[in-house]
Amino acid sequence: MKMQSMRTLGALLAAASLVGSLAACVPLVVGGGAVVGTMMAVDRRTAGTQVEDEGIELRAVNRIREAMGERAHVNVTSYNRQVLLTGEVPTAADSQKVEQIVLAVDNVRSVVNDLGVMANTSLSQRSKDTFITGKVRASLVDAKDLTANAFKVVTERGVVYLMGRVTQREAKRSAEIARGVDGVHKVVRVFEVISEEELARGVAAQPAPVSQDPAAARLLSGSGWHQPGDQAGGVPAVAARALHVGI
């Protein structure tokens, strides 16, 4: 069992290292690039949504590059048309600018903005993030009570972001596993929560309509993230059933 686990980790880290070497010279990264792990064999999104997500990432990266040039390091990760922004930008105004650029991309339904206002991370830090992502992915694969390819993993400065369409049980279990990985400073869950019945049916449901959810709004507001329609001091509009953001 231990040997199998080591082989799994080795394969995942080899793949992550290859992506990292290819992305090392590019400040804007599609799908998180060097710090994203995902399995393509099975996905809880529809095939059409997977294609849309890829298109969103490519269009967003191109537009951010045109606007920001080499001044920023931005990872763009889209899952079921919800976009996670991680990385670093020079100013708070740049963070808002990047967010608005992504919100204007066709098919984007919401943006979770966790860009840091600071200098770009070093290649050494990004390599550490790549290694952490590989270890989290391997740990999810080894967990017999989870479907590892239901999760997308993004790591930035030791913070692990988990994305996917999962049940409450899967959300809690995956976060526990990620927290147990060496080098992880914090785990942030950016999930679309589905019911056990939906999971049993295997239905790739459409995104829930956007509505006002005060509890989720407080959580998002406290985290510094913004959703479409978010105003200073106001309550952001979030998808009440589908969106779950937590630590």
Short mmCIF file of C-alpha atoms in Angstrom, two decimals:
data_model
loop_
_atom_site.label_atom_id
_atom_site.label_comp_id
_atom_site.label_asym_id
_atom_site.label_seq_id
_atom_site.Cartn_x
_atom_site.Cartn_y
_atom_site.Cartn_z
CA MET A 1 0.00 0.00 0.00
CA LYS A 2 2.85 2.36 0.90
CA MET A 3 4.62 1.57 -2.38
CA GLN A 4 1.40 2.24 -4.32
CA SER A 5 1.01 5.60 -2.55
CA MET A 6 4.58 6.58 -3.40
CA ARG A 7 4.05 5.65 -7.05
CA THR A 8 0.90 7.77 -7.14
CA LEU A 9 2.68 10.76 -5.62
CA GLY A 10 5.65 10.31 -7.94
CA ALA A 11 3.49 10.28 -11.05
CA LEU A 12 1.52 13.35 -9.98
CA LEU A 13 4.61 15.31 -9.02
CA ALA A 14 6.34 14.43 -12.28
CA ALA A 15 3.38 15.78 -14.22
CA ALA A 16 3.21 18.89 -12.04
CA SER A 17 6.94 19.52 -12.45
CA LEU A 18 6.64 19.31 -16.23
CA VAL A 19 3.84 21.85 -16.25
CA GLY A 20 5.80 24.04 -13.86
CA SER A 21 8.86 24.04 -16.10
CA LEU A 22 6.75 25.02 -19.10
CA ALA A 23 4.97 27.80 -17.22
CA ALA A 24 7.97 29.19 -15.36
CA CYS A 25 8.53 32.06 -17.79
CA VAL A 26 4.88 33.03 -18.12
CA PRO A 27 3.46 35.43 -15.49
CA LEU A 28 -0.16 34.71 -16.40
CA VAL A 29 -1.24 31.11 -15.98
CA VAL A 30 -4.26 29.30 -17.40
CA GLY A 31 -6.02 27.04 -14.92
CA GLY A 32 -3.41 27.78 -12.27
CA GLY A 33 -0.68 26.26 -14.47
CA ALA A 34 2.16 25.10 -12.25
CA VAL A 35 -0.01 25.02 -9.14
CA VAL A 36 -3.12 23.23 -10.39
CA GLY A 37 -3.81 19.52 -10.37
CA THR A 38 -6.82 17.84 -11.96
CA MET A 39 -7.73 14.53 -13.56
CA MET A 40 -9.52 14.58 -16.88
CA ALA A 41 -10.83 11.02 -17.05
CA VAL A 42 -14.10 11.77 -15.23
CA ASP A 43 -15.63 15.16 -14.47
CA ARG A 44 -18.88 16.18 -12.77
CA ARG A 45 -19.27 19.08 -15.17
CA THR A 46 -20.93 18.57 -18.51
CA ALA A 47 -18.61 18.24 -21.50
CA GLY A 48 -19.90 21.56 -22.79
CA THR A 49 -19.12 23.28 -19.50
CA GLN A 50 -15.59 21.87 -19.48
CA VAL A 51 -15.03 23.40 -22.92
CA GLU A 52 -16.52 26.69 -21.72
CA ASP A 53 -14.19 26.72 -18.71
CA GLU A 54 -11.15 26.24 -20.94
CA GLY A 55 -12.32 29.07 -23.18
CA ILE A 56 -12.91 31.34 -20.20
CA GLU A 57 -9.39 30.74 -18.91
CA LEU A 58 -7.77 31.43 -22.27
CA ARG A 59 -9.77 34.59 -22.96
CA ALA A 60 -9.24 35.90 -19.44
CA VAL A 61 -5.48 35.32 -19.54
CA ASN A 62 -5.16 37.06 -22.91
CA ARG A 63 -7.11 40.10 -21.72
CA ILE A 64 -5.20 40.34 -18.44
CA ARG A 65 -1.90 40.11 -20.29
CA GLU A 66 -2.94 42.94 -22.59
CA ALA A 67 -3.90 45.12 -19.63
CA MET A 68 -1.17 44.24 -17.13
CA GLY A 69 1.81 43.11 -19.16
CA GLU A 70 4.60 41.67 -17.01
CA ARG A 71 3.62 43.58 -13.87
CA ALA A 72 1.39 40.88 -12.42
CA HIS A 73 1.41 37.14 -11.73
CA VAL A 74 -2.19 35.97 -12.09
CA ASN A 75 -3.55 32.41 -12.04
CA VAL A 76 -6.96 32.01 -13.70
CA THR A 77 -8.91 28.88 -12.80
CA SER A 78 -12.47 28.36 -14.03
CA TYR A 79 -14.74 25.59 -12.73
CA ASN A 80 -18.35 25.43 -13.89
CA ARG A 81 -17.98 29.07 -15.04
CA GLN A 82 -16.92 30.27 -11.59
CA VAL A 83 -13.46 31.84 -11.83
CA LEU A 84 -10.86 31.80 -9.07
CA LEU A 85 -8.15 34.46 -9.26
CA THR A 86 -4.94 33.87 -7.32
CA GLY A 87 -1.48 35.35 -7.55
CA GLU A 88 -0.04 38.80 -7.03
CA VAL A 89 -0.66 42.31 -8.37
CA PRO A 90 1.09 45.62 -7.56
CA THR A 91 -1.91 47.55 -6.16
CA ALA A 92 -5.46 47.13 -4.89
CA ALA A 93 -6.63 49.06 -7.93
CA ASP A 94 -4.93 46.47 -10.15
CA SER A 95 -6.74 43.70 -8.26
CA GLN A 96 -10.09 45.31 -8.97
CA LYS A 97 -9.08 45.95 -12.57
CA VAL A 98 -8.23 42.28 -13.12
CA GLU A 99 -11.50 41.21 -11.50
CA GLN A 100 -13.53 43.48 -13.77
CA ILE A 101 -11.66 42.21 -16.82
CA VAL A 102 -12.60 38.64 -15.94
CA LEU A 103 -16.21 39.50 -15.12
CA ALA A 104 -16.53 40.89 -18.66
CA VAL A 105 -15.47 37.57 -20.25
CA ASP A 106 -18.32 35.71 -21.93
CA ASN A 107 -19.93 32.89 -19.88
CA VAL A 108 -18.38 33.92 -16.55
CA ARG A 109 -21.04 33.80 -13.84
CA SER A 110 -18.96 34.75 -10.78
CA VAL A 111 -15.43 35.61 -9.69
CA VAL A 112 -13.65 34.72 -6.47
CA ASN A 113 -10.83 37.25 -6.20
CA ASP A 114 -8.02 36.30 -3.83
CA LEU A 115 -5.21 38.20 -5.51
CA GLY A 116 -2.52 39.37 -3.14
CA VAL A 117 -1.32 42.98 -3.32
CA MET A 118 2.40 42.34 -3.14
CA ALA A 119 5.47 41.59 -5.21
CA ASN A 120 5.34 38.58 -7.51
CA THR A 121 6.34 35.31 -5.87
CA SER A 122 9.71 33.76 -6.65
CA LEU A 123 10.18 30.68 -8.80
CA SER A 124 11.27 28.90 -5.62
CA GLN A 125 7.92 29.61 -3.96
CA ARG A 126 6.02 28.51 -7.06
CA SER A 127 7.99 25.27 -7.08
CA LYS A 128 7.00 24.69 -3.45
CA ASP A 129 3.37 25.34 -4.40
CA THR A 130 3.66 22.82 -7.22
CA PHE A 131 5.01 20.23 -4.80
CA ILE A 132 2.19 20.90 -2.32
CA THR A 133 -0.42 20.54 -5.06
CA GLY A 134 1.06 17.19 -6.02
CA LYS A 135 0.99 15.97 -2.44
CA VAL A 136 -2.62 17.08 -1.95
CA ARG A 137 -3.65 15.39 -5.19
CA ALA A 138 -1.88 12.18 -4.18
CA SER A 139 -3.58 12.24 -0.77
CA LEU A 140 -6.99 12.65 -2.40
CA VAL A 141 -6.24 9.74 -4.73
CA ASP A 142 -5.28 7.56 -1.76
CA ALA A 143 -8.51 8.39 0.10
CA LYS A 144 -10.85 5.48 -0.57
CA ASP A 145 -13.96 7.44 0.40
CA LEU A 146 -13.47 10.22 -2.16
CA THR A 147 -13.45 10.52 -5.95
CA ALA A 148 -10.21 12.42 -6.47
CA ASN A 149 -11.02 13.63 -9.97
CA ALA A 150 -14.06 15.51 -8.63
CA PHE A 151 -11.64 18.11 -7.22
CA LYS A 152 -9.48 20.81 -8.71
CA VAL A 153 -6.55 21.87 -6.54
CA VAL A 154 -4.83 25.26 -6.70
CA THR A 155 -1.95 26.31 -4.44
CA GLU A 156 -0.65 29.85 -3.98
CA ARG A 157 1.93 30.81 -1.34
CA GLY A 158 1.13 27.69 0.68
CA VAL A 159 -2.64 28.30 0.62
CA VAL A 160 -4.57 25.42 -0.94
CA TYR A 161 -7.82 26.16 -2.77
CA LEU A 162 -10.21 23.29 -3.42
CA MET A 163 -12.79 23.56 -6.20
CA GLY A 164 -15.42 21.16 -7.51
CA ARG A 165 -19.05 20.01 -7.41
CA VAL A 166 -19.15 18.00 -4.19
CA THR A 167 -21.38 17.01 -1.31
CA GLN A 168 -21.04 18.48 2.16
CA ARG A 169 -19.35 15.26 3.29
CA GLU A 170 -16.84 15.39 0.44
CA ALA A 171 -16.14 19.07 1.10
CA LYS A 172 -15.36 18.45 4.76
CA ARG A 173 -13.33 15.30 4.13
CA SER A 174 -11.19 16.81 1.36
CA ALA A 175 -10.40 19.86 3.48
CA GLU A 176 -9.31 17.62 6.36
CA ILE A 177 -7.00 15.71 4.02
CA ALA A 178 -5.48 18.89 2.55
CA ARG A 179 -4.85 20.36 6.00
CA GLY A 180 -2.82 17.27 6.89
CA VAL A 181 -0.32 17.82 4.07
CA ASP A 182 3.09 19.24 5.05
CA GLY A 183 3.63 22.82 3.93
CA VAL A 184 -0.06 23.77 3.77
CA HIS A 185 -0.70 27.01 5.66
CA LYS A 186 -4.44 27.22 5.05
CA VAL A 187 -7.18 25.46 3.07
CA VAL A 188 -9.87 27.47 1.29
CA ARG A 189 -12.94 25.65 -0.03
CA VAL A 190 -14.49 27.14 -3.18
CA PHE A 191 -17.11 24.48 -3.83
CA GLU A 192 -20.47 24.09 -5.50
CA VAL A 193 -22.32 21.92 -3.02
CA ILE A 194 -24.63 19.22 -4.36
CA SER A 195 -26.86 16.81 -2.48
CA GLU A 196 -26.16 13.13 -1.95
CA GLU A 197 -29.21 12.44 -4.14
CA GLU A 198 -27.75 14.44 -7.01
CA LEU A 199 -24.47 12.60 -6.64
CA ALA A 200 -26.26 9.23 -6.67
CA ARG A 201 -28.12 10.19 -9.84
CA GLY A 202 -24.90 11.27 -11.47
CA VAL A 203 -26.65 14.31 -12.94
CA ALA A 204 -24.46 17.16 -14.13
CA ALA A 205 -26.83 19.85 -12.93
CA GLN A 206 -26.85 23.35 -14.34
CA PRO A 207 -25.55 26.17 -12.12
CA ALA A 208 -28.04 27.45 -9.58
CA PRO A 209 -29.55 30.88 -10.24
CA VAL A 210 -27.96 33.79 -8.45
CA SER A 211 -29.87 34.89 -5.36
CA GLN A 212 -29.30 36.74 -2.10
CA ASP A 213 -27.88 34.56 0.66
CA PRO A 214 -26.96 36.70 3.71
CA ALA A 215 -24.91 33.96 5.40
CA ALA A 216 -22.80 33.31 2.33
CA ALA A 217 -22.58 37.03 1.70
CA ARG A 218 -21.09 37.62 5.15
CA LEU A 219 -18.54 34.88 4.55
CA LEU A 220 -17.53 36.29 1.18
CA SER A 221 -17.39 39.83 2.51
CA GLY A 222 -15.20 38.77 5.42
CA SER A 223 -12.78 36.98 3.11
CA GLY A 224 -12.22 40.02 0.89
CA TRP A 225 -13.66 38.28 -2.16
CA HIS A 226 -16.21 39.79 -4.51
CA GLN A 227 -19.07 38.44 -6.57
CA PRO A 228 -20.88 40.13 -9.46
CA GLY A 229 -22.91 43.02 -8.10
CA ASP A 230 -20.80 43.41 -4.97
CA GLN A 231 -20.70 47.00 -3.78
CA ALA A 232 -18.60 48.58 -1.07
CA GLY A 233 -20.40 47.90 2.19
CA GLY A 234 -23.16 46.05 0.38
CA VAL A 235 -24.28 42.43 0.19
CA PRO A 236 -22.94 40.51 -2.83
CA ALA A 237 -25.22 38.34 -4.92
CA VAL A 238 -24.18 34.68 -4.66
CA ALA A 239 -25.60 31.38 -5.78
CA ALA A 240 -27.36 30.21 -2.63
CA ARG A 241 -27.29 26.46 -3.30
CA ALA A 242 -24.32 26.09 -5.57
CA LEU A 243 -21.66 28.29 -4.06
CA HIS A 244 -19.85 27.49 -0.83
CA VAL A 245 -16.74 29.44 0.12
CA GLY A 246 -15.08 28.67 3.41
CA ILE A 247 -11.84 28.12 5.26
#
